[in-house]
């Protein structure tokens, strides 16, 4: 069988790196969209960490620039397109709402347009999110639960989600959305709460810091491992018929308890180190998320394989190794 080509936006991010690794293992040619930053250096740290930096092809482009995407399609001829690129930090979406709308919302439509014009036979994955449930309308959220976004990020993602559905229904594109609940790893950005905690624990353990400042630790999330979740993305594009799927563990935990797991693993008492700082509260909070992954299990044969405890231990170990110079 000829090698398939995958095009990934957000290839330098957490999921982009793990997805690249998975697709390379499956024999794909992997191409990525690389937006221009203040220097010509691209953030390759995650691809380097996985040892695949030289195995992917990067193309200059930006989700907010349709012309750049068209050029990339002409150069790489993708069979599968994974739209993972986004301004993905919820807190920042209040301070940069327009950029978040342009990249996270309209960016997806730019990519769908490029596909409709140049690669209508390709398959498309949209990185939708549990944040779209926001102020939850059902205790366990499934594909049929109504959405209620609570941030500019979630509103932008909801637009991208419905445009993916619309391009599927209007133009017959093979376009699927994964409604992914929070997923983490040692490659998670430092600003997200799990990584902030595991990095903070490692700093305290190594004597580099004495406190960790957090916001609302009563919030609850359904946390899984990014390595498991990128497998679900790929599975969705192997189905004959495009569709939307919730990807979650089915377990929800408070930030407080997640934090306790990390501190206890390092032999530390969280009560002595965690300081609540209102600076990290959000203008509108998503109090609780809990996903129902039954459809993904039945249709894709997918289920989460890593527990929260295992993942947090892996993240603490990785941060201890990084900060300890190992
Ligand atoms: P991430 O680590 O923040 O990565 C985001 C990626 O998007 C980075 O590669 C970034 O490039 C790229 N990007 C930012 N602006 C761009 C632009 N204008 N044009 C092209 N690319 C751009 O996010 P992640 O955790 O891997 O998540 C992947 C996707 O899944 C995102 O769309 C996120 O919103 C969504 N999602 C994530 C979760 C989760 O829990 N992780 C859950 C549900 C949905 P730079 O490296 O150059 O900044
Ligand atoms: N980041 C952060 N920093 N969050 C904190 C802190 C803190 O100091 N203290 C408490 N929290 C709470 C937040 O208020 C939120 O309720 C929860 O921890 C999780 O925050 P994040 O880790 O920033 O993730 P998120 O749930 O807002 O968004 C992530 O998951 C979404 C899927 O549900 C991101 O990856 C989104 O891109 C993704 O769509």
mmCIF file of C-alpha atoms and ligand atoms in Angstrom:
data_model
loop_
_atom_site.group_PDB
_atom_site.id
_atom_site.type_symbol
_atom_site.label_atom_id
_atom_site.label_comp_id
_atom_site.label_asym_id
_atom_site.label_seq_id
_atom_site.Cartn_x
_atom_site.Cartn_y
_atom_site.Cartn_z
ATOM 1 C CA UNK A 1 0.000 0.000 0.000
ATOM 2 C CA UNK A 2 1.321 3.484 -0.861
ATOM 3 C CA UNK A 3 2.415 5.616 2.074
ATOM 4 C CA UNK A 4 -0.294 7.979 3.323
ATOM 5 C CA UNK A 5 0.475 11.626 3.935
ATOM 6 C CA UNK A 6 -0.864 13.366 7.019
ATOM 7 C CA UNK A 7 -0.962 17.134 7.428
ATOM 8 C CA UNK A 8 -1.046 18.333 11.049
ATOM 9 C CA UNK A 9 -1.704 21.880 12.192
ATOM 10 C CA UNK A 10 -0.385 22.386 15.725
ATOM 11 C CA UNK A 11 2.379 19.830 15.099
ATOM 12 C CA UNK A 12 4.657 21.576 17.601
ATOM 13 C CA UNK A 13 2.079 21.345 20.390
ATOM 14 C CA UNK A 14 1.484 18.529 22.875
ATOM 15 C CA UNK A 15 -0.968 16.532 20.753
ATOM 16 C CA UNK A 16 0.787 17.310 17.482
ATOM 17 C CA UNK A 17 3.978 15.742 18.793
ATOM 18 C CA UNK A 18 2.313 12.549 20.060
ATOM 19 C CA UNK A 19 0.175 12.241 16.923
ATOM 20 C CA UNK A 20 3.265 12.634 14.722
ATOM 21 C CA UNK A 21 4.957 9.867 16.650
ATOM 22 C CA UNK A 22 1.949 7.559 16.236
ATOM 23 C CA UNK A 23 1.603 8.241 12.496
ATOM 24 C CA UNK A 24 5.353 7.808 11.856
ATOM 25 C CA UNK A 25 5.155 4.439 13.604
ATOM 26 C CA UNK A 26 2.338 3.539 11.207
ATOM 27 C CA UNK A 27 4.482 4.463 8.194
ATOM 28 C CA UNK A 28 2.887 7.814 7.324
ATOM 29 C CA UNK A 29 4.672 10.736 5.777
ATOM 30 C CA UNK A 30 4.013 13.488 8.323
ATOM 31 C CA UNK A 31 3.808 17.160 7.312
ATOM 32 C CA UNK A 32 3.192 20.022 9.695
ATOM 33 C CA UNK A 33 2.119 23.652 9.550
ATOM 34 C CA UNK A 34 4.631 25.887 11.259
ATOM 35 C CA UNK A 35 3.565 29.481 12.000
ATOM 36 C CA UNK A 36 6.151 32.260 11.991
ATOM 37 C CA UNK A 37 7.152 33.541 15.432
ATOM 38 C CA UNK A 38 9.605 36.298 16.406
ATOM 39 C CA UNK A 39 12.631 34.351 15.224
ATOM 40 C CA UNK A 40 13.081 31.759 12.532
ATOM 41 C CA UNK A 41 13.535 29.160 15.279
ATOM 42 C CA UNK A 42 10.532 26.859 15.433
ATOM 43 C CA UNK A 43 9.494 25.414 18.796
ATOM 44 C CA UNK A 44 10.745 21.900 18.204
ATOM 45 C CA UNK A 45 11.232 20.944 21.864
ATOM 46 C CA UNK A 46 8.368 18.428 21.980
ATOM 47 C CA UNK A 47 9.305 16.728 18.711
ATOM 48 C CA UNK A 48 12.898 16.609 19.978
ATOM 49 C CA UNK A 49 11.780 15.113 23.297
ATOM 50 C CA UNK A 50 10.123 12.279 21.368
ATOM 51 C CA UNK A 51 13.167 11.913 19.099
ATOM 52 C CA UNK A 52 11.242 12.618 15.863
ATOM 53 C CA UNK A 53 12.335 16.154 15.012
ATOM 54 C CA UNK A 54 14.046 15.129 11.762
ATOM 55 C CA UNK A 55 11.297 12.718 10.716
ATOM 56 C CA UNK A 56 8.572 15.309 10.038
ATOM 57 C CA UNK A 57 8.369 17.902 7.239
ATOM 58 C CA UNK A 58 7.502 21.443 8.310
ATOM 59 C CA UNK A 59 5.831 24.002 6.054
ATOM 60 C CA UNK A 60 5.612 27.735 6.718
ATOM 61 C CA UNK A 61 1.998 28.711 7.288
ATOM 62 C CA UNK A 62 -0.643 30.002 9.635
ATOM 63 C CA UNK A 63 -4.243 28.982 10.253
ATOM 64 C CA UNK A 64 -5.333 32.592 9.888
ATOM 65 C CA UNK A 65 -3.862 32.794 6.359
ATOM 66 C CA UNK A 66 -5.851 30.773 3.797
ATOM 67 C CA UNK A 67 -3.257 31.438 1.073
ATOM 68 C CA UNK A 68 -0.523 29.824 3.156
ATOM 69 C CA UNK A 69 -2.694 26.744 3.701
ATOM 70 C CA UNK A 70 -3.438 26.459 -0.027
ATOM 71 C CA UNK A 71 0.296 26.539 -0.764
ATOM 72 C CA UNK A 72 0.881 23.805 1.809
ATOM 73 C CA UNK A 73 -1.856 21.599 0.324
ATOM 74 C CA UNK A 74 -0.280 22.023 -3.129
ATOM 75 C CA UNK A 75 3.119 21.042 -1.743
ATOM 76 C CA UNK A 76 2.195 18.095 0.439
ATOM 77 C CA UNK A 77 -1.054 16.560 -0.999
ATOM 78 C CA UNK A 78 -2.500 15.266 2.277
ATOM 79 C CA UNK A 79 -4.676 12.151 2.618
ATOM 80 C CA UNK A 80 -5.512 12.962 6.233
ATOM 81 C CA UNK A 81 -5.705 16.418 7.811
ATOM 82 C CA UNK A 82 -5.599 16.885 11.578
ATOM 83 C CA UNK A 83 -6.543 20.388 12.755
ATOM 84 C CA UNK A 84 -4.859 20.646 16.161
ATOM 85 C CA UNK A 85 -3.601 24.227 15.822
ATOM 86 C CA UNK A 86 -5.246 26.729 18.170
ATOM 87 C CA UNK A 87 -4.831 29.418 20.778
ATOM 88 C CA UNK A 88 -5.661 26.698 23.289
ATOM 89 C CA UNK A 89 -5.230 28.325 26.707
ATOM 90 C CA UNK A 90 -8.678 29.179 28.092
ATOM 91 C CA UNK A 91 -7.468 31.981 30.412
ATOM 92 C CA UNK A 92 -5.725 33.823 27.545
ATOM 93 C CA UNK A 93 -8.895 33.753 25.475
ATOM 94 C CA UNK A 94 -10.350 36.534 27.659
ATOM 95 C CA UNK A 95 -7.332 38.778 27.074
ATOM 96 C CA UNK A 96 -7.028 37.859 23.350
ATOM 97 C CA UNK A 97 -10.608 37.105 22.280
ATOM 98 C CA UNK A 98 -10.287 38.277 18.682
ATOM 99 C CA UNK A 99 -7.078 36.352 18.017
ATOM 100 C CA UNK A 100 -8.643 33.297 19.619
ATOM 101 C CA UNK A 101 -11.654 33.639 17.310
ATOM 102 C CA UNK A 102 -9.459 34.108 14.249
ATOM 103 C CA UNK A 103 -7.125 31.170 14.897
ATOM 104 C CA UNK A 104 -9.240 28.712 16.880
ATOM 105 C CA UNK A 105 -12.541 29.425 15.101
ATOM 106 C CA UNK A 106 -12.023 30.853 11.620
ATOM 107 C CA UNK A 107 -8.693 29.013 11.272
ATOM 108 C CA UNK A 108 -10.619 25.749 11.114
ATOM 109 C CA UNK A 109 -12.800 27.108 8.306
ATOM 110 C CA UNK A 110 -9.719 28.247 6.379
ATOM 111 C CA UNK A 111 -8.454 24.679 6.568
ATOM 112 C CA UNK A 112 -11.838 23.222 5.563
ATOM 113 C CA UNK A 113 -11.919 25.611 2.589
ATOM 114 C CA UNK A 114 -8.430 24.547 1.484
ATOM 115 C CA UNK A 115 -9.567 20.935 1.738
ATOM 116 C CA UNK A 116 -12.844 21.551 -0.130
ATOM 117 C CA UNK A 117 -10.968 23.223 -2.997
ATOM 118 C CA UNK A 118 -7.823 21.090 -3.220
ATOM 119 C CA UNK A 119 -8.338 17.779 -1.404
ATOM 120 C CA UNK A 120 -12.065 16.950 -1.171
ATOM 121 C CA UNK A 121 -11.299 13.217 -1.003
ATOM 122 C CA UNK A 122 -9.040 13.629 2.029
ATOM 123 C CA UNK A 123 -10.190 13.023 5.617
ATOM 124 C CA UNK A 124 -10.400 15.797 8.207
ATOM 125 C CA UNK A 125 -10.134 15.756 12.000
ATOM 126 C CA UNK A 126 -11.241 18.745 14.084
ATOM 127 C CA UNK A 127 -9.937 19.108 17.641
ATOM 128 C CA UNK A 128 -13.196 19.908 19.401
ATOM 129 C CA UNK A 129 -13.303 20.157 23.166
ATOM 130 C CA UNK A 130 -15.248 19.377 26.324
ATOM 131 C CA UNK A 131 -15.005 23.123 27.068
ATOM 132 C CA UNK A 132 -17.976 23.454 24.674
ATOM 133 C CA UNK A 133 -20.162 21.888 27.419
ATOM 134 C CA UNK A 134 -19.097 24.687 29.791
ATOM 135 C CA UNK A 135 -22.026 25.203 32.114
ATOM 136 C CA UNK A 136 -22.939 21.546 31.910
ATOM 137 C CA UNK A 137 -26.495 20.608 30.940
ATOM 138 C CA UNK A 138 -26.170 16.911 31.907
ATOM 139 C CA UNK A 139 -24.071 15.314 34.668
ATOM 140 C CA UNK A 140 -22.205 13.074 32.163
ATOM 141 C CA UNK A 141 -21.575 14.729 28.821
ATOM 142 C CA UNK A 142 -22.024 12.728 25.620
ATOM 143 C CA UNK A 143 -22.340 13.528 21.900
ATOM 144 C CA UNK A 144 -26.006 14.476 22.454
ATOM 145 C CA UNK A 145 -25.518 16.798 25.446
ATOM 146 C CA UNK A 146 -26.345 20.444 24.590
ATOM 147 C CA UNK A 147 -23.404 22.863 24.549
ATOM 148 C CA UNK A 148 -23.051 25.981 26.747
ATOM 149 C CA UNK A 149 -19.640 27.611 26.167
ATOM 150 C CA UNK A 150 -18.216 29.736 29.000
ATOM 151 C CA UNK A 151 -15.158 31.373 27.434
ATOM 152 C CA UNK A 152 -14.122 33.043 24.166
ATOM 153 C CA UNK A 153 -12.038 29.897 23.547
ATOM 154 C CA UNK A 154 -15.051 27.611 23.948
ATOM 155 C CA UNK A 155 -17.220 29.850 21.741
ATOM 156 C CA UNK A 156 -14.547 29.796 19.010
ATOM 157 C CA UNK A 157 -14.262 26.003 19.273
ATOM 158 C CA UNK A 158 -18.040 25.642 19.086
ATOM 159 C CA UNK A 159 -18.066 27.620 15.820
ATOM 160 C CA UNK A 160 -15.286 25.409 14.417
ATOM 161 C CA UNK A 161 -17.165 22.314 15.575
ATOM 162 C CA UNK A 162 -20.407 23.267 13.836
ATOM 163 C CA UNK A 163 -18.551 24.337 10.693
ATOM 164 C CA UNK A 164 -16.962 20.882 10.584
ATOM 165 C CA UNK A 165 -20.442 19.335 10.822
ATOM 166 C CA UNK A 166 -21.672 21.810 8.198
ATOM 167 C CA UNK A 167 -18.906 21.005 5.676
ATOM 168 C CA UNK A 168 -19.635 17.313 6.172
ATOM 169 C CA UNK A 169 -23.352 17.830 5.514
ATOM 170 C CA UNK A 170 -23.009 20.505 2.789
ATOM 171 C CA UNK A 171 -20.118 19.160 0.729
ATOM 172 C CA UNK A 172 -19.949 15.506 1.719
ATOM 173 C CA UNK A 173 -16.455 15.885 3.176
ATOM 174 C CA UNK A 174 -15.110 13.120 5.411
ATOM 175 C CA UNK A 175 -14.876 15.488 8.383
ATOM 176 C CA UNK A 176 -15.024 14.273 11.994
ATOM 177 C CA UNK A 177 -14.758 16.003 15.354
ATOM 178 C CA UNK A 178 -13.277 14.526 18.479
ATOM 179 C CA UNK A 179 -14.823 16.140 21.540
ATOM 180 C CA UNK A 180 -11.810 15.545 23.714
ATOM 181 C CA UNK A 181 -11.824 16.028 27.463
ATOM 182 C CA UNK A 182 -8.644 17.319 29.144
ATOM 183 C CA UNK A 183 -5.570 15.301 28.329
ATOM 184 C CA UNK A 184 -2.107 15.858 29.649
ATOM 185 C CA UNK A 185 1.446 14.498 29.534
ATOM 186 C CA UNK A 186 5.041 15.520 30.232
ATOM 187 C CA UNK A 187 4.713 17.570 27.010
ATOM 188 C CA UNK A 188 1.823 19.689 28.337
ATOM 189 C CA UNK A 189 2.358 23.472 28.299
ATOM 190 C CA UNK A 190 3.559 24.839 31.657
ATOM 191 C CA UNK A 191 0.541 27.137 32.049
ATOM 192 C CA UNK A 192 -2.022 24.316 32.205
ATOM 193 C CA UNK A 193 -2.839 23.210 35.716
ATOM 194 C CA UNK A 194 -1.534 19.609 35.720
ATOM 195 C CA UNK A 195 1.878 20.571 34.336
ATOM 196 C CA UNK A 196 2.007 23.689 36.497
ATOM 197 C CA UNK A 197 1.500 21.392 39.490
ATOM 198 C CA UNK A 198 4.013 18.702 38.478
ATOM 199 C CA UNK A 199 6.613 21.343 37.574
ATOM 200 C CA UNK A 200 5.906 23.133 40.878
ATOM 201 C CA UNK A 201 6.222 19.911 42.866
ATOM 202 C CA UNK A 202 9.545 19.139 41.192
ATOM 203 C CA UNK A 203 10.844 22.665 41.952
ATOM 204 C CA UNK A 204 9.821 22.405 45.607
ATOM 205 C CA UNK A 205 11.318 18.918 45.904
ATOM 206 C CA UNK A 206 14.625 20.144 44.441
ATOM 207 C CA UNK A 207 14.717 23.218 46.698
ATOM 208 C CA UNK A 208 14.200 25.622 43.779
ATOM 209 C CA UNK A 209 10.869 26.980 45.107
ATOM 210 C CA UNK A 210 8.837 26.864 48.298
ATOM 211 C CA UNK A 211 5.269 27.585 47.180
ATOM 212 C CA UNK A 212 2.867 26.937 44.318
ATOM 213 C CA UNK A 213 0.202 29.548 43.571
ATOM 214 C CA UNK A 214 -3.075 28.236 42.139
ATOM 215 C CA UNK A 215 -6.603 29.480 41.443
ATOM 216 C CA UNK A 216 -9.858 27.518 41.809
ATOM 217 C CA UNK A 217 -8.783 24.102 43.090
ATOM 218 C CA UNK A 218 -12.407 22.976 43.527
ATOM 219 C CA UNK A 219 -12.865 22.716 39.744
ATOM 220 C CA UNK A 220 -13.249 19.149 38.481
ATOM 221 C CA UNK A 221 -11.876 17.708 35.257
ATOM 222 C CA UNK A 222 -11.933 14.373 33.437
ATOM 223 C CA UNK A 223 -8.197 13.957 32.799
ATOM 224 C CA UNK A 224 -6.594 11.413 30.464
ATOM 225 C CA UNK A 225 -3.207 10.932 28.781
ATOM 226 C CA UNK A 226 -2.485 12.636 25.439
ATOM 227 C CA UNK A 227 -0.766 9.493 24.124
ATOM 228 C CA UNK A 228 -4.056 7.565 24.470
ATOM 229 C CA UNK A 229 -6.117 10.406 23.001
ATOM 230 C CA UNK A 230 -4.180 10.847 19.740
ATOM 231 C CA UNK A 231 -4.911 7.180 19.002
ATOM 232 C CA UNK A 232 -8.623 8.065 19.066
ATOM 233 C CA UNK A 233 -8.028 10.857 16.520
ATOM 234 C CA UNK A 234 -6.439 8.423 14.106
ATOM 235 C CA UNK A 235 -9.165 5.815 14.649
ATOM 236 C CA UNK A 236 -11.860 8.372 13.751
ATOM 237 C CA UNK A 237 -10.272 8.941 10.339
ATOM 238 C CA UNK A 238 -10.102 5.197 9.630
ATOM 239 C CA UNK A 239 -13.909 4.853 9.797
ATOM 240 C CA UNK A 240 -15.905 4.582 6.542
ATOM 241 C CA UNK A 241 -18.348 7.232 7.738
ATOM 242 C CA UNK A 242 -17.320 10.513 9.406
ATOM 243 C CA UNK A 243 -18.862 11.275 12.796
ATOM 244 C CA UNK A 244 -18.301 13.018 16.135
ATOM 245 C CA UNK A 245 -17.061 11.249 19.262
ATOM 246 C CA UNK A 246 -16.550 12.083 22.938
ATOM 247 C CA UNK A 247 -13.110 10.980 24.129
ATOM 248 C CA UNK A 248 -12.817 10.839 27.923
ATOM 249 C CA UNK A 249 -11.960 8.543 30.823
ATOM 250 C CA UNK A 250 -15.377 8.685 32.531
ATOM 251 C CA UNK A 251 -13.756 9.726 35.835
ATOM 252 C CA UNK A 252 -13.704 13.262 37.245
ATOM 253 C CA UNK A 253 -11.318 14.608 39.917
ATOM 254 C CA UNK A 254 -10.865 17.986 41.615
ATOM 255 C CA UNK A 255 -7.754 20.058 40.951
ATOM 256 C CA UNK A 256 -7.152 19.719 44.707
ATOM 257 C CA UNK A 257 -7.047 15.899 44.554
ATOM 258 C CA UNK A 258 -4.919 15.877 41.396
ATOM 259 C CA UNK A 259 -2.525 18.180 43.244
ATOM 260 C CA UNK A 260 -2.474 15.917 46.289
ATOM 261 C CA UNK A 261 -1.501 12.944 44.099
ATOM 262 C CA UNK A 262 1.496 14.897 42.770
ATOM 263 C CA UNK A 263 2.674 16.191 46.178
ATOM 264 C CA UNK A 264 2.280 12.826 47.900
ATOM 265 C CA UNK A 265 4.182 11.045 45.125
ATOM 266 C CA UNK A 266 7.113 13.387 45.788
ATOM 267 C CA UNK A 267 6.821 12.881 49.563
ATOM 268 C CA UNK A 268 5.578 16.448 50.150
ATOM 269 C CA UNK A 269 2.620 17.906 52.076
ATOM 270 C CA UNK A 270 0.562 20.070 49.714
ATOM 271 C CA UNK A 271 -1.002 22.059 52.582
ATOM 272 C CA UNK A 272 2.456 23.499 53.372
ATOM 273 C CA UNK A 273 3.115 24.730 49.848
ATOM 274 C CA UNK A 274 -0.092 25.570 47.931
ATOM 275 C CA UNK A 275 -1.203 29.209 48.088
ATOM 276 C CA UNK A 276 -4.534 30.279 46.603
ATOM 277 C CA UNK A 277 -4.116 33.336 44.392
ATOM 278 C CA UNK A 278 -7.268 34.982 42.960
ATOM 279 C CA UNK A 279 -5.137 36.108 40.007
ATOM 280 C CA UNK A 280 -5.719 32.639 38.569
ATOM 281 C CA UNK A 281 -9.524 32.723 38.899
ATOM 282 C CA UNK A 282 -11.411 32.985 35.602
ATOM 283 C CA UNK A 283 -14.168 35.478 34.716
ATOM 284 C CA UNK A 284 -16.504 32.493 34.128
ATOM 285 C CA UNK A 285 -15.493 29.040 35.331
ATOM 286 C CA UNK A 286 -16.275 25.559 34.030
ATOM 287 C CA UNK A 287 -16.876 23.931 37.400
ATOM 288 C CA UNK A 288 -17.059 20.295 36.390
ATOM 289 C CA UNK A 289 -16.552 18.107 33.338
ATOM 290 C CA UNK A 290 -17.237 14.378 33.152
ATOM 291 C CA UNK A 291 -17.310 12.596 29.817
ATOM 292 C CA UNK A 292 -19.242 9.568 28.617
ATOM 293 C CA UNK A 293 -16.970 7.726 26.148
ATOM 294 C CA UNK A 294 -19.400 4.833 25.442
ATOM 295 C CA UNK A 295 -19.825 5.667 21.745
ATOM 296 C CA UNK A 296 -16.060 5.748 21.124
ATOM 297 C CA UNK A 297 -15.665 2.459 22.922
ATOM 298 C CA UNK A 298 -18.441 0.786 20.943
ATOM 299 C CA UNK A 299 -17.677 2.234 17.490
ATOM 300 C CA UNK A 300 -13.900 2.727 17.590
ATOM 301 C CA UNK A 301 -12.920 0.098 20.156
ATOM 302 C CA UNK A 302 -11.165 2.938 22.009
ATOM 303 C CA UNK A 303 -10.745 3.383 25.719
ATOM 304 C CA UNK A 304 -8.381 5.308 27.952
ATOM 305 C CA UNK A 305 -5.483 3.162 29.102
ATOM 306 C CA UNK A 306 -3.661 5.440 31.551
ATOM 307 C CA UNK A 307 -5.023 6.345 34.993
ATOM 308 C CA UNK A 308 -4.673 9.853 36.426
ATOM 309 C CA UNK A 309 -2.288 8.533 39.109
ATOM 310 C CA UNK A 310 -0.017 6.871 36.516
ATOM 311 C CA UNK A 311 0.010 9.993 34.371
ATOM 312 C CA UNK A 312 0.785 12.392 37.226
ATOM 313 C CA UNK A 313 3.620 10.147 38.397
ATOM 314 C CA UNK A 314 5.058 10.115 34.850
ATOM 315 C CA UNK A 315 4.808 13.921 34.719
ATOM 316 C CA UNK A 316 6.447 14.454 38.141
ATOM 317 C CA UNK A 317 9.289 12.091 37.177
ATOM 318 C CA UNK A 318 9.808 13.931 33.876
ATOM 319 C CA UNK A 319 9.868 17.337 35.600
ATOM 320 C CA UNK A 320 12.275 16.102 38.279
ATOM 321 C CA UNK A 321 14.544 14.784 35.533
ATOM 322 C CA UNK A 322 14.333 18.003 33.501
ATOM 323 C CA UNK A 323 14.960 20.331 36.449
ATOM 324 C CA UNK A 324 17.536 18.044 38.007
ATOM 325 C CA UNK A 325 19.508 18.207 34.760
ATOM 326 C CA UNK A 326 19.080 14.532 33.938
HETATM 327 P P1 LIG B 1 -1.073 23.178 22.394
HETATM 328 O O1 LIG B 1 0.006 22.372 23.031
HETATM 329 O O2 LIG B 1 -1.401 24.521 22.934
HETATM 330 O O3 LIG B 1 -0.659 23.340 20.839
HETATM 331 C C1 LIG B 1 -1.267 24.275 20.017
HETATM 332 C C2 LIG B 1 -0.578 24.271 18.665
HETATM 333 O O4 LIG B 1 -1.222 25.224 17.806
HETATM 334 C C3 LIG B 1 0.913 24.664 18.688
HETATM 335 O O5 LIG B 1 1.628 23.836 17.807
HETATM 336 C C4 LIG B 1 0.893 26.085 18.157
HETATM 337 O O6 LIG B 1 2.115 26.479 17.514
HETATM 338 C C5 LIG B 1 -0.224 25.969 17.124
HETATM 339 N N1 LIG B 1 -0.746 27.261 16.709
HETATM 340 C C6 LIG B 1 -1.058 28.332 17.494
HETATM 341 N N2 LIG B 1 -1.479 29.370 16.729
HETATM 342 C C7 LIG B 1 -1.428 28.946 15.447
HETATM 343 C C8 LIG B 1 -1.707 29.558 14.205
HETATM 344 N N3 LIG B 1 -2.124 30.823 14.136
HETATM 345 N N4 LIG B 1 -1.529 28.835 13.082
HETATM 346 C C9 LIG B 1 -1.081 27.559 13.120
HETATM 347 N N5 LIG B 1 -0.803 26.921 14.269
HETATM 348 C C10 LIG B 1 -0.961 27.602 15.421
HETATM 349 O O7 LIG B 1 -2.440 22.362 22.343
HETATM 350 P P2 LIG B 1 -2.702 20.784 22.581
HETATM 351 O O8 LIG B 1 -2.899 20.553 24.027
HETATM 352 O O9 LIG B 1 -1.717 20.013 21.821
HETATM 353 O O10 LIG B 1 -4.145 20.641 21.914
HETATM 354 C C11 LIG B 1 -4.276 20.352 20.531
HETATM 355 C C12 LIG B 1 -5.643 20.817 20.061
HETATM 356 O O11 LIG B 1 -6.658 20.129 20.769
HETATM 357 C C13 LIG B 1 -5.918 22.303 20.267
HETATM 358 O O12 LIG B 1 -6.729 22.730 19.197
HETATM 359 C C14 LIG B 1 -6.711 22.335 21.560
HETATM 360 O O13 LIG B 1 -7.522 23.487 21.606
HETATM 361 C C15 LIG B 1 -7.509 21.056 21.425
HETATM 362 N N6 LIG B 1 -7.907 20.405 22.659
HETATM 363 C C16 LIG B 1 -6.975 20.148 23.623
HETATM 364 C C17 LIG B 1 -7.340 19.474 24.772
HETATM 365 C C18 LIG B 1 -6.338 19.167 25.849
HETATM 366 O O14 LIG B 1 -6.760 18.866 26.970
HETATM 367 N N7 LIG B 1 -5.042 19.190 25.552
HETATM 368 C C19 LIG B 1 -8.671 19.051 24.916
HETATM 369 C C20 LIG B 1 -9.575 19.295 23.904
HETATM 370 C C21 LIG B 1 -9.182 19.972 22.761
HETATM 371 P P3 LIG B 1 3.317 27.109 18.393
HETATM 372 O O15 LIG B 1 4.004 25.957 19.056
HETATM 373 O O16 LIG B 1 4.166 27.771 17.376
HETATM 374 O O17 LIG B 1 2.686 28.061 19.365
HETATM 375 N N1 LIG B 2 -4.249 26.894 34.225
HETATM 376 C C1 LIG B 2 -4.569 26.948 35.523
HETATM 377 N N2 LIG B 2 -3.702 27.522 36.407
HETATM 378 N N3 LIG B 2 -5.739 26.416 35.909
HETATM 379 C C2 LIG B 2 -6.037 26.452 37.240
HETATM 380 C C3 LIG B 2 -5.181 27.003 38.185
HETATM 381 C C4 LIG B 2 -3.952 27.573 37.749
HETATM 382 O O1 LIG B 2 -3.156 28.099 38.524
HETATM 383 N N4 LIG B 2 -5.746 26.860 39.403
HETATM 384 C C5 LIG B 2 -6.912 26.243 39.218
HETATM 385 N N5 LIG B 2 -7.098 25.994 37.902
HETATM 386 C C6 LIG B 2 -8.298 25.378 37.311
HETATM 387 C C7 LIG B 2 -8.907 26.200 36.181
HETATM 388 O O2 LIG B 2 -9.680 27.279 36.715
HETATM 389 C C8 LIG B 2 -9.728 25.120 35.488
HETATM 390 O O3 LIG B 2 -10.973 24.969 36.148
HETATM 391 C C9 LIG B 2 -8.905 23.860 35.703
HETATM 392 O O4 LIG B 2 -7.934 24.150 36.710
HETATM 393 C C10 LIG B 2 -8.195 23.354 34.452
HETATM 394 O O5 LIG B 2 -7.489 24.430 33.875
HETATM 395 P P1 LIG B 2 -6.459 24.191 32.639
HETATM 396 O O6 LIG B 2 -5.473 23.145 32.994
HETATM 397 O O7 LIG B 2 -5.944 25.535 32.255
HETATM 398 O O8 LIG B 2 -7.367 23.550 31.504
HETATM 399 P P2 LIG B 2 -8.829 23.909 30.961
HETATM 400 O O9 LIG B 2 -9.764 22.859 31.460
HETATM 401 O O10 LIG B 2 -9.181 25.322 31.208
HETATM 402 O O11 LIG B 2 -8.625 23.760 29.379
HETATM 403 C C11 LIG B 2 -7.882 22.658 28.835
HETATM 404 O O12 LIG B 2 -8.752 21.586 28.563
HETATM 405 C C12 LIG B 2 -9.747 21.861 27.564
HETATM 406 C C13 LIG B 2 -10.596 20.592 27.435
HETATM 407 O O13 LIG B 2 -11.602 20.600 28.401
HETATM 408 C C14 LIG B 2 -7.174 23.173 27.573
HETATM 409 O O14 LIG B 2 -6.294 22.185 27.106
HETATM 410 C C15 LIG B 2 -8.172 23.474 26.467
HETATM 411 O O15 LIG B 2 -7.466 23.784 25.259
HETATM 412 C C16 LIG B 2 -9.044 22.222 26.267
HETATM 413 O O16 LIG B 2 -9.983 22.444 25.246
#
